[in-house]
Structures are given as structure tokens and as C-alpha cells.
Short mmCIF file of C-alpha atoms in Angstrom, two decimals:
data_model
loop_
_atom_site.label_atom_id
_atom_site.label_comp_id
_atom_site.label_asym_id
_atom_site.label_seq_id
_atom_site.Cartn_x
_atom_site.Cartn_y
_atom_site.Cartn_z
CA UNK A 11 -50.50 -5.14 22.65
CA UNK A 12 -48.45 -8.06 21.35
CA UNK A 13 -45.53 -5.68 20.91
CA UNK A 14 -45.85 -4.49 24.49
CA UNK A 15 -46.10 -8.09 25.76
CA UNK A 16 -42.84 -8.89 23.98
CA UNK A 17 -41.11 -6.03 25.79
CA UNK A 18 -42.51 -7.15 29.16
CA UNK A 19 -40.91 -10.58 28.73
CA UNK A 20 -37.54 -8.95 29.45
CA UNK A 21 -36.35 -10.40 32.78
CA UNK A 22 -36.92 -8.03 35.70
CA UNK A 23 -38.65 -5.37 33.60
CA UNK A 24 -42.17 -5.93 34.97
CA UNK A 25 -40.94 -5.49 38.55
CA UNK A 26 -39.02 -2.38 37.55
CA UNK A 27 -42.08 -0.86 35.87
CA UNK A 28 -44.40 -1.63 38.78
CA UNK A 29 -42.03 -0.45 41.50
CA UNK A 30 -41.31 2.86 39.79
CA UNK A 31 -45.04 3.30 39.17
CA UNK A 32 -45.78 2.93 42.89
CA UNK A 33 -42.86 5.19 43.82
CA UNK A 34 -44.21 7.89 41.52
CA UNK A 35 -47.86 7.39 42.53
CA UNK A 36 -47.92 10.39 44.93
CA UNK A 37 -47.46 12.63 41.88
CA UNK A 38 -51.13 11.95 41.14
CA UNK A 39 -52.16 12.84 44.68
CA UNK A 40 -50.02 15.64 46.07
CA UNK A 41 -51.00 18.61 43.90
CA UNK A 42 -54.71 17.96 44.38
CA UNK A 43 -54.32 17.11 48.09
CA UNK A 44 -52.29 20.27 48.76
CA UNK A 45 -54.73 22.34 46.69
CA UNK A 46 -57.65 21.03 48.75
CA UNK A 47 -55.82 21.34 52.07
CA UNK A 48 -54.68 24.94 51.57
CA UNK A 49 -57.96 26.09 49.99
CA UNK A 50 -59.86 24.49 52.88
CA UNK A 51 -57.60 26.30 55.37
CA UNK A 52 -57.55 29.78 53.77
CA UNK A 53 -60.83 29.67 51.82
CA UNK A 54 -59.27 30.96 48.60
CA UNK A 55 -57.51 29.47 45.61
CA UNK A 56 -54.81 32.13 45.39
CA UNK A 57 -53.16 30.86 48.59
CA UNK A 58 -53.39 27.31 47.27
CA UNK A 59 -51.75 28.42 44.04
CA UNK A 60 -48.91 30.04 45.99
CA UNK A 61 -48.16 26.85 47.95
CA UNK A 62 -48.39 24.68 44.83
CA UNK A 63 -46.06 27.06 43.04
CA UNK A 64 -43.60 26.74 45.94
CA UNK A 65 -43.76 22.93 45.66
CA UNK A 66 -43.16 23.06 41.93
CA UNK A 67 -40.28 25.52 42.23
CA UNK A 68 -38.56 23.16 44.65
CA UNK A 69 -39.09 20.27 42.26
CA UNK A 70 -37.82 22.35 39.34
CA UNK A 71 -34.53 22.96 41.12
CA UNK A 72 -34.17 19.36 42.27
CA UNK A 73 -34.66 17.73 38.84
CA UNK A 74 -31.33 18.45 37.11
CA UNK A 75 -29.43 18.65 40.43
CA UNK A 76 -30.55 15.16 41.49
CA UNK A 77 -29.85 13.84 37.99
CA UNK A 78 -26.31 15.17 38.21
CA UNK A 79 -25.80 13.86 41.76
CA UNK A 80 -26.73 10.35 40.65
CA UNK A 81 -23.71 10.38 38.34
CA UNK A 82 -21.48 11.22 41.33
CA UNK A 83 -22.97 9.30 44.27
CA UNK A 84 -24.96 6.61 42.46
CA UNK A 85 -28.70 6.13 42.20
CA UNK A 86 -29.45 4.38 45.48
CA UNK A 87 -27.91 6.89 47.93
CA UNK A 88 -29.63 9.85 46.23
CA UNK A 89 -32.99 8.07 46.06
CA UNK A 90 -32.92 6.92 49.70
CA UNK A 91 -31.97 10.35 51.07
CA UNK A 92 -34.59 12.20 49.03
CA UNK A 93 -37.46 9.83 49.78
CA UNK A 94 -36.92 10.19 53.54
CA UNK A 95 -36.56 13.97 53.40
CA UNK A 96 -39.61 14.36 51.16
CA UNK A 97 -41.82 12.18 53.39
CA UNK A 98 -40.87 14.21 56.47
CA UNK A 99 -41.53 17.54 54.72
CA UNK A 100 -44.95 16.43 53.46
CA UNK A 101 -45.91 15.13 56.91
CA UNK A 102 -45.00 18.48 58.45
CA UNK A 103 -46.99 20.33 55.77
CA UNK A 104 -50.07 18.26 56.56
CA UNK A 105 -49.84 18.48 60.37
CA UNK A 106 -48.21 21.84 61.09
CA UNK A 107 -50.76 24.64 61.76
CA UNK A 108 -50.30 26.34 58.40
CA UNK A 109 -49.23 29.97 58.51
CA UNK A 110 -49.00 30.63 54.79
CA UNK A 111 -45.28 31.44 54.60
CA UNK A 112 -44.48 28.35 56.69
CA UNK A 113 -46.61 26.18 54.41
CA UNK A 114 -44.78 27.62 51.39
CA UNK A 115 -41.36 26.85 52.92
CA UNK A 116 -42.37 23.28 53.72
CA UNK A 117 -43.69 22.91 50.16
CA UNK A 118 -40.36 24.12 48.76
CA UNK A 119 -38.49 21.59 50.94
CA UNK A 120 -40.82 18.80 49.81
CA UNK A 121 -40.25 19.79 46.18
CA UNK A 122 -36.48 19.97 46.59
CA UNK A 123 -36.44 16.42 47.97
CA UNK A 124 -38.86 14.73 45.54
CA UNK A 125 -37.11 11.40 44.72
CA UNK A 126 -35.70 11.48 41.16
CA UNK A 127 -37.42 8.22 40.18
CA UNK A 128 -38.32 9.33 36.65
CA UNK A 129 -34.77 10.34 35.56
CA UNK A 130 -33.40 7.20 37.22
CA UNK A 131 -35.73 4.71 35.56
CA UNK A 132 -35.53 6.35 32.12
CA UNK A 133 -31.76 6.19 32.34
CA UNK A 134 -31.99 2.48 33.20
CA UNK A 135 -34.36 1.55 30.35
CA UNK A 136 -31.77 1.59 27.52
CA UNK A 137 -29.67 -0.85 29.54
CA UNK A 138 -32.39 -3.47 30.02
CA UNK A 139 -34.02 -3.65 26.56
CA UNK A 140 -32.73 -3.68 23.00
CA UNK A 141 -32.60 -0.47 20.98
CA UNK A 142 -35.48 -1.67 18.79
CA UNK A 143 -37.71 -2.11 21.87
CA UNK A 144 -36.89 1.21 23.51
CA UNK A 145 -39.57 3.33 21.82
CA UNK A 146 -42.24 0.80 22.85
CA UNK A 147 -40.92 0.85 26.41
CA UNK A 148 -41.02 4.67 26.54
CA UNK A 149 -44.59 4.53 25.22
CA UNK A 150 -45.55 1.88 27.78
CA UNK A 151 -43.97 3.95 30.55
CA UNK A 152 -45.79 7.13 29.49
CA UNK A 153 -49.07 5.21 29.22
CA UNK A 154 -48.77 3.36 32.51
CA UNK A 155 -48.01 6.56 34.38
CA UNK A 156 -51.56 7.58 33.55
CA UNK A 157 -52.70 4.94 36.04
CA UNK A 158 -51.29 7.41 38.57
CA UNK A 159 -53.60 10.11 37.24
CA UNK A 160 -56.59 7.77 37.02
CA UNK A 161 -56.42 6.43 40.58
CA UNK A 162 -54.58 9.30 42.28
CA UNK A 163 -57.24 12.03 42.00
CA UNK A 164 -60.06 9.61 42.86
CA UNK A 165 -58.16 8.31 45.90
CA UNK A 166 -57.29 11.84 47.02
CA UNK A 167 -60.87 13.02 46.71
CA UNK A 168 -62.13 9.95 48.59
CA UNK A 169 -59.65 10.44 51.44
CA UNK A 170 -60.45 14.16 51.63
CA UNK A 171 -64.18 13.42 51.79
CA UNK A 172 -63.90 10.54 54.28
CA UNK A 173 -61.22 12.02 56.57
CA UNK A 174 -59.75 15.40 55.61
CA UNK A 175 -57.71 17.03 52.81
CA UNK A 176 -54.63 16.87 55.07
CA UNK A 177 -55.00 13.07 55.22
CA UNK A 178 -54.45 12.94 51.46
CA UNK A 179 -51.03 14.55 51.93
CA UNK A 180 -50.15 12.03 54.67
CA UNK A 181 -51.11 9.11 52.43
CA UNK A 182 -48.90 10.55 49.69
CA UNK A 183 -45.99 10.87 52.13
CA UNK A 184 -46.37 7.21 53.16
CA UNK A 185 -46.48 5.94 49.57
CA UNK A 186 -43.42 8.05 48.70
CA UNK A 187 -41.43 6.17 51.33
CA UNK A 188 -42.82 2.66 50.77
CA UNK A 189 -42.85 2.81 46.97
CA UNK A 190 -39.41 4.40 46.92
CA UNK A 191 -37.94 1.59 48.99
CA UNK A 192 -39.43 -1.02 46.63
CA UNK A 193 -37.95 0.74 43.61
CA UNK A 194 -34.54 1.14 45.25
CA UNK A 195 -34.48 -2.59 46.01
CA UNK A 196 -34.72 -3.44 42.27
CA UNK A 197 -31.42 -5.04 41.14
CA UNK A 198 -31.21 -2.80 38.07
CA UNK A 199 -31.01 0.32 40.27
CA UNK A 200 -27.78 -1.00 41.76
CA UNK A 201 -26.33 -2.47 38.57
CA UNK A 202 -26.62 0.48 36.19
CA UNK A 203 -23.85 3.01 36.69
CA UNK A 204 -24.08 6.42 35.09
CA UNK A 205 -20.64 7.61 33.95
CA UNK A 206 -19.62 11.09 35.02
CA UNK A 207 -20.13 13.65 32.31
CA UNK A 208 -17.01 15.51 31.18
CA UNK A 209 -19.05 18.65 30.67
CA UNK A 210 -20.16 21.06 33.38
CA UNK A 211 -23.66 20.98 34.85
CA UNK A 212 -26.20 22.61 32.57
CA UNK A 213 -24.19 22.09 29.38
CA UNK A 214 -26.95 19.81 28.05
CA UNK A 215 -29.09 22.94 27.66
CA UNK A 216 -26.97 23.80 24.62
CA UNK A 217 -28.77 20.92 22.96
CA UNK A 218 -31.87 22.42 21.29
CA UNK A 219 -33.75 19.11 21.52
CA UNK A 220 -33.48 19.05 25.31
CA UNK A 221 -34.62 22.69 25.56
CA UNK A 222 -37.53 22.22 23.15
CA UNK A 223 -38.77 19.10 24.94
CA UNK A 224 -38.50 20.89 28.31
CA UNK A 225 -40.51 23.86 27.00
CA UNK A 226 -43.15 21.66 25.36
CA UNK A 227 -43.48 19.62 28.55
CA UNK A 228 -43.83 22.81 30.59
CA UNK A 229 -46.71 24.02 28.46
CA UNK A 230 -48.42 20.62 28.44
CA UNK A 231 -48.21 20.17 32.21
CA UNK A 232 -49.26 23.78 32.73
CA UNK A 233 -52.43 23.02 30.79
CA UNK A 234 -53.07 19.92 32.90
CA UNK A 235 -52.47 21.76 36.18
CA UNK A 236 -54.83 24.54 35.19
CA UNK A 237 -57.51 21.97 34.32
CA UNK A 238 -57.10 20.41 37.76
CA UNK A 239 -57.58 23.78 39.49
CA UNK A 240 -60.58 24.61 37.28
CA UNK A 241 -62.31 21.31 38.07
CA UNK A 242 -61.82 21.83 41.82
CA UNK A 243 -63.18 25.38 41.48
CA UNK A 244 -66.26 24.11 39.63
CA UNK A 245 -67.14 21.07 41.72
CA UNK A 246 -65.21 21.43 45.00
CA UNK A 247 -63.43 18.65 46.88
CA UNK A 248 -66.61 17.27 48.42
CA UNK A 249 -68.17 16.03 45.16
CA UNK A 250 -67.27 12.84 43.34
CA UNK A 251 -67.21 14.61 39.97
CA UNK A 252 -63.84 16.16 40.79
CA UNK A 253 -61.95 12.88 41.04
CA UNK A 254 -63.95 11.16 38.30
CA UNK A 255 -63.38 13.90 35.69
CA UNK A 256 -59.66 14.07 36.37
CA UNK A 257 -59.54 10.28 36.11
CA UNK A 258 -61.30 10.41 32.71
CA UNK A 259 -58.64 12.90 31.57
CA UNK A 260 -56.00 10.32 32.48
CA UNK A 261 -57.91 7.41 30.91
CA UNK A 262 -57.86 9.28 27.59
CA UNK A 263 -54.10 9.64 27.93
CA UNK A 264 -53.71 5.94 28.74
CA UNK A 265 -55.70 4.97 25.64
CA UNK A 266 -53.81 7.41 23.43
CA UNK A 267 -50.45 6.23 24.72
CA UNK A 268 -51.16 2.55 24.12
CA UNK A 269 -52.81 3.18 20.75
CA UNK A 270 -50.23 5.38 19.06
CA UNK A 271 -47.67 6.60 21.60
CA UNK A 272 -45.18 4.04 20.27
CA UNK A 273 -45.26 5.47 16.73
CA UNK A 274 -41.86 6.90 15.77
CA UNK A 275 -41.49 10.64 16.14
CA UNK A 276 -41.50 12.86 13.06
CA UNK A 277 -40.95 16.65 12.93
CA UNK A 278 -44.70 17.43 12.97
CA UNK A 279 -45.70 14.73 15.47
CA UNK A 280 -45.53 16.84 18.63
CA UNK A 281 -47.54 19.69 17.10
CA UNK A 282 -50.30 17.25 16.07
CA UNK A 283 -50.37 15.63 19.49
CA UNK A 284 -50.47 18.97 21.30
CA UNK A 285 -53.24 20.00 18.91
CA UNK A 286 -55.35 17.10 20.17
CA UNK A 287 -54.84 18.30 23.76
CA UNK A 288 -55.93 21.83 22.79
CA UNK A 289 -58.97 20.56 20.89
CA UNK A 290 -60.32 18.73 23.93
CA UNK A 291 -59.75 21.66 26.27
CA UNK A 292 -61.44 23.94 23.76
CA UNK A 293 -64.50 21.69 23.84
CA UNK A 294 -64.53 21.95 27.64
CA UNK A 295 -65.09 25.71 27.33
CA UNK A 296 -68.52 25.11 25.83
CA UNK A 297 -70.22 23.64 28.92
CA UNK A 298 -69.45 22.53 32.47
CA UNK A 299 -71.98 19.71 32.32
CA UNK A 300 -70.10 16.73 33.84
CA UNK A 301 -70.92 14.38 30.94
CA UNK A 302 -69.78 16.94 28.35
CA UNK A 303 -66.62 17.70 30.33
CA UNK A 304 -65.88 13.98 30.59
CA UNK A 305 -66.09 13.59 26.80
CA UNK A 306 -63.95 16.69 26.23
CA UNK A 307 -61.34 15.57 28.75
CA UNK A 308 -61.13 12.14 27.14
CA UNK A 309 -60.43 13.71 23.74
CA UNK A 310 -57.82 16.03 25.25
CA UNK A 311 -56.16 13.18 27.12
CA UNK A 312 -55.57 11.22 23.91
CA UNK A 313 -52.63 13.47 23.11
CA UNK A 314 -50.92 13.63 26.50
CA UNK A 315 -49.04 10.31 26.80
CA UNK A 316 -47.99 10.41 23.11
CA UNK A 317 -46.42 13.85 23.69
CA UNK A 318 -44.47 12.52 26.66
CA UNK A 319 -43.32 9.32 24.94
CA UNK A 320 -42.23 11.28 21.87
CA UNK A 321 -40.30 13.70 24.09
CA UNK A 322 -38.49 10.87 25.88
CA UNK A 323 -37.51 9.29 22.56
CA UNK A 324 -36.29 12.61 21.17
CA UNK A 325 -34.07 13.33 24.14
CA UNK A 326 -32.80 9.75 24.40
CA UNK A 327 -31.65 9.82 20.76
CA UNK A 328 -29.98 13.22 21.10
CA UNK A 329 -27.71 12.93 24.17
CA UNK A 330 -24.89 10.79 25.50
CA UNK A 331 -25.64 8.19 28.17
CA UNK A 332 -23.72 10.18 30.80
CA UNK A 333 -26.01 13.16 30.13
CA UNK A 334 -29.32 11.31 30.00
CA UNK A 335 -30.22 11.56 33.72
CA UNK A 336 -29.49 15.29 33.81
CA UNK A 337 -31.42 15.79 30.55
CA UNK A 338 -34.48 14.02 31.93
CA UNK A 339 -34.04 16.12 35.07
CA UNK A 340 -34.23 19.30 33.00
CA UNK A 341 -37.33 17.93 31.29
CA UNK A 342 -38.87 17.39 34.72
CA UNK A 343 -37.86 20.93 35.65
CA UNK A 344 -39.65 22.27 32.60
CA UNK A 345 -42.76 20.30 33.45
CA UNK A 346 -42.72 21.52 37.04
CA UNK A 347 -42.25 25.14 36.04
CA UNK A 348 -45.32 24.61 33.88
CA UNK A 349 -47.16 23.09 36.82
CA UNK A 350 -46.25 26.07 39.00
CA UNK A 351 -47.32 28.59 36.38
CA UNK A 352 -50.49 26.70 35.49
CA UNK A 353 -51.58 26.26 39.12
CA UNK A 354 -50.78 29.84 40.12
CA UNK A 355 -52.40 31.49 37.08
CA UNK A 356 -55.44 29.22 37.21
CA UNK A 357 -55.84 29.90 40.95
CA UNK A 358 -55.91 33.63 40.33
CA UNK A 359 -58.21 33.21 37.31
CA UNK A 360 -60.59 31.02 39.35
CA UNK A 361 -60.88 33.73 42.01
CA UNK A 362 -61.54 36.37 39.34
CA UNK A 363 -63.84 34.53 36.94
CA UNK A 364 -64.76 31.17 38.47
CA UNK A 365 -63.87 27.90 36.82
CA UNK A 366 -64.08 29.49 33.35
CA UNK A 367 -60.92 31.40 34.18
CA UNK A 368 -59.05 28.17 34.92
CA UNK A 369 -60.28 26.54 31.70
CA UNK A 370 -59.15 29.56 29.67
CA UNK A 371 -55.69 29.42 31.25
CA UNK A 372 -55.47 25.70 30.39
CA UNK A 373 -56.50 26.31 26.77
CA UNK A 374 -53.88 29.07 26.45
CA UNK A 375 -51.11 26.74 27.66
CA UNK A 376 -52.15 23.93 25.30
CA UNK A 377 -52.36 26.28 22.31
CA UNK A 378 -48.93 27.71 23.10
CA UNK A 379 -47.51 24.17 23.26
CA UNK A 380 -48.88 23.32 19.83
CA UNK A 381 -47.55 26.56 18.33
CA UNK A 382 -44.05 26.09 19.84
CA UNK A 383 -43.85 22.50 18.56
CA UNK A 384 -44.96 23.68 15.10
CA UNK A 385 -42.62 26.68 14.81
CA UNK A 386 -39.55 24.79 16.05
CA UNK A 387 -40.30 21.52 14.26
CA UNK A 388 -36.90 21.76 12.57
CA UNK A 389 -35.26 20.86 15.90
CA UNK A 390 -37.39 17.73 16.36
CA UNK A 391 -35.47 14.64 15.20
CA UNK A 392 -37.02 12.35 12.62
CA UNK A 393 -36.90 8.99 14.39
CA UNK A 394 -38.66 6.90 11.77
CA UNK A 395 -36.41 3.86 11.42
CA UNK A 396 -33.76 5.39 13.70
CA UNK A 397 -32.00 4.04 16.81
CA UNK A 398 -33.22 6.07 19.80
CA UNK A 399 -30.78 4.71 22.40
CA UNK A 400 -28.45 7.33 23.95
CA UNK A 401 -25.05 7.67 22.32
CA UNK A 402 -22.39 5.72 24.23
CA UNK A 403 -19.67 7.56 26.11
CA UNK A 404 -16.23 6.83 24.79
CA UNK A 405 -12.94 7.14 26.61
CA UNK A 406 -9.73 8.40 24.95
CA UNK A 407 -7.31 5.61 24.09
CA UNK A 408 -3.54 5.73 24.15
CA UNK A 409 -2.23 4.10 20.99
CA UNK A 410 1.47 3.21 20.87
CA UNK A 411 3.08 3.31 17.50
CA UNK A 412 5.07 0.21 16.73
CA UNK A 413 8.77 0.84 16.18
CA UNK A 414 9.69 1.11 12.54
#
């Protein structure tokens, strides 16, 4: 904790961390709120999975596109436009009488306009701390984001129980706008300029590190999304166990991130961390007793934040600064494709086999993530003792030869 306190002494960093945390807080609410709202409306999880998949598809497209646009238009204009558009789309989704195809279209629009806060802030980090502090900052970021998943599900469940599932979506829309404005007002958002990349959009996908981290993130988030659907199928949105168990999942991640998320990445690190996630989900298959599930979820959560922090470090060390925002955007796209697949498959599995189906889908995603990280460990950089800051962009120089 002393190491983290040293990082937080950097001027302006605490405000930056808190503002981006609030701006991203709806991420811990929207999937569950939309799942509850659509399931409550149509009385089946398949429809909910379709709408969540539409949301995630929109987000998957927006990630790299928004990252690229920030290099052209700057961070603030892109963030302001997307936060307004996203809030309006979510409000319409909550209030519009939901014919399923209309709900899916509104979900796509909301996903397309999700503010690119994560790529923006992770592009800023290397400019506000020293290279030696960057791995700790990535670990702190990945750990603190679990506060979103601790409070978000509990808050969503409470709002759904006290008012309605649609009210949870409206609260998320309001926080998207208010938190986004606070983040945009941070001086660092205006000061850091991302140079235009000389390569075409999508060229970063030739980098095997970016692709591997996107795939690993997709499988990890797919496992988490399937767990969320399985818990709702088991306990419903009217019982406190739903929010509490998902919060315990996030508490495990918070503890794991702070305890060893800052450790430098090695080729086998991601496979080990994904293995911890799979172990906990495997334990959850034994019993749906809430106490047992809580213990299993805590174990599983211990690996989540360390996987994310390791992925951020790997990508940061492997790309140029001008490509960092787009690279993080592709990572977000991978994660959101995983969320779409996990939600959709778990929704179908829940309808076919109850909550056990959702838990099995989650375990399959986590196991696949561990296997991928193990088989392709040769593409994972060894960052022990290495500088993980993005490589600087250099401009060609005209050198005049002195007359002989």
C-alpha cells in the first residue's frame, strides 16, 4: 500500500482516478439493469441476452473507432459528444415501450456512443507518472474499477427492487453524463495530445500482443457476463443475494489486484491468473448455496484484476504512444465481444437448464482463457525489470550536410 500511496502523491492523479471511476461507474449497472428490465418485460432470458448482445456489439464497434477519433479531434470533443448521445439512448431504452427490435436498436446506439473513458485515461497515465510507477498505476486502476462492480450490482438491484428495473437504466444514464463531465473537466484530458498515427486504422492488430490481450480479455469478460446471468437466473432481481454475490465477486478482484496485480508480467502469468478465475467458477458448480457461491466467487475474483493489469502493461510496452488509444479500444472491443457472447449463450443456457447452464458457460469461457494464455505464452512479453511505457513517436529529421 505504501507503493500505491507514493503513486497517488502525483499532483492531479487522485482527481483523475476518481473522476474516471465515476464516469465508468455505469458499466457496473447497465448490463444487470438491462438484463432485469428486458427479462421483466418479456419474461425470458433469451430476449434479455439479445438486447445485451446488441449493446455489446455497439460498444465493440465504438472502442477502436473512438480511440482513433481522439487522435484526430482530441479527447474532449469525442468524450462530450458520446456521453450526451449515450445518455439519450439509454433514457429512450428505459422509457420507450419496448418492442424487442426497437429495444435492440436503442441498445446498439447506446453501445456505439459509450464514452471512451478507459482508452482515454490509460493513454494519459504514461504522461502523468514516471515509467517506474506505471505498472503500479495500471494495477491500482484495475483494482479500483472493481469498486464499480462491488457497488454497481448492489445499487442496481436496490433500485430495481425499490422502484423498477427501468429506473436502474435511468440512473446509469444520469451518472454517464455527470461523471463524464467531471472527467472531461480534468486538466490532463485537455493537456495530453495523442499524435496521429502514420499507419491506417486497424494496423495495430498486426501486433500479436494486442490481439492476444484482446482475446484473453474477451474470454475473461465472457465468463463474468455468464456468471451475472446465472446469478440472476438463480435468485432473480427481487432478492438481495443477486447484488451481494456479484459484489463479492468484485471484492475478490479488488483484493487480488491490490495484493499482486502490480507484479511484473511474465510469460506464464496470464495463464496462472486465468486459472484462478476458472478454479473459483468450477467450485461454484458444486452448489448454489449462497454462502458457498460467495466463497467460490471470491476465489475466482482474485484473478480478475491481475489479468486486466497485466494486459494493460503488456499492450503499453508493445505499442507506440500514437497507437495506444486505438490499442486499448481494440482491447475493449474484445472484452465487449466476450460480454455479448457470454450474455447471449448464458441466457439461452439458463432457459434450457436453469442457472446451471449459465455457470457451465462461464466455466467454459474461463477455461478457454487459461488455455489460450498458456498456448500463446510466447507472445506475452517478459516485463520483469522492463520499462512498460509506450514507445515514443519520432518524426523524421532533415539533416543538412556541412559543405566540405
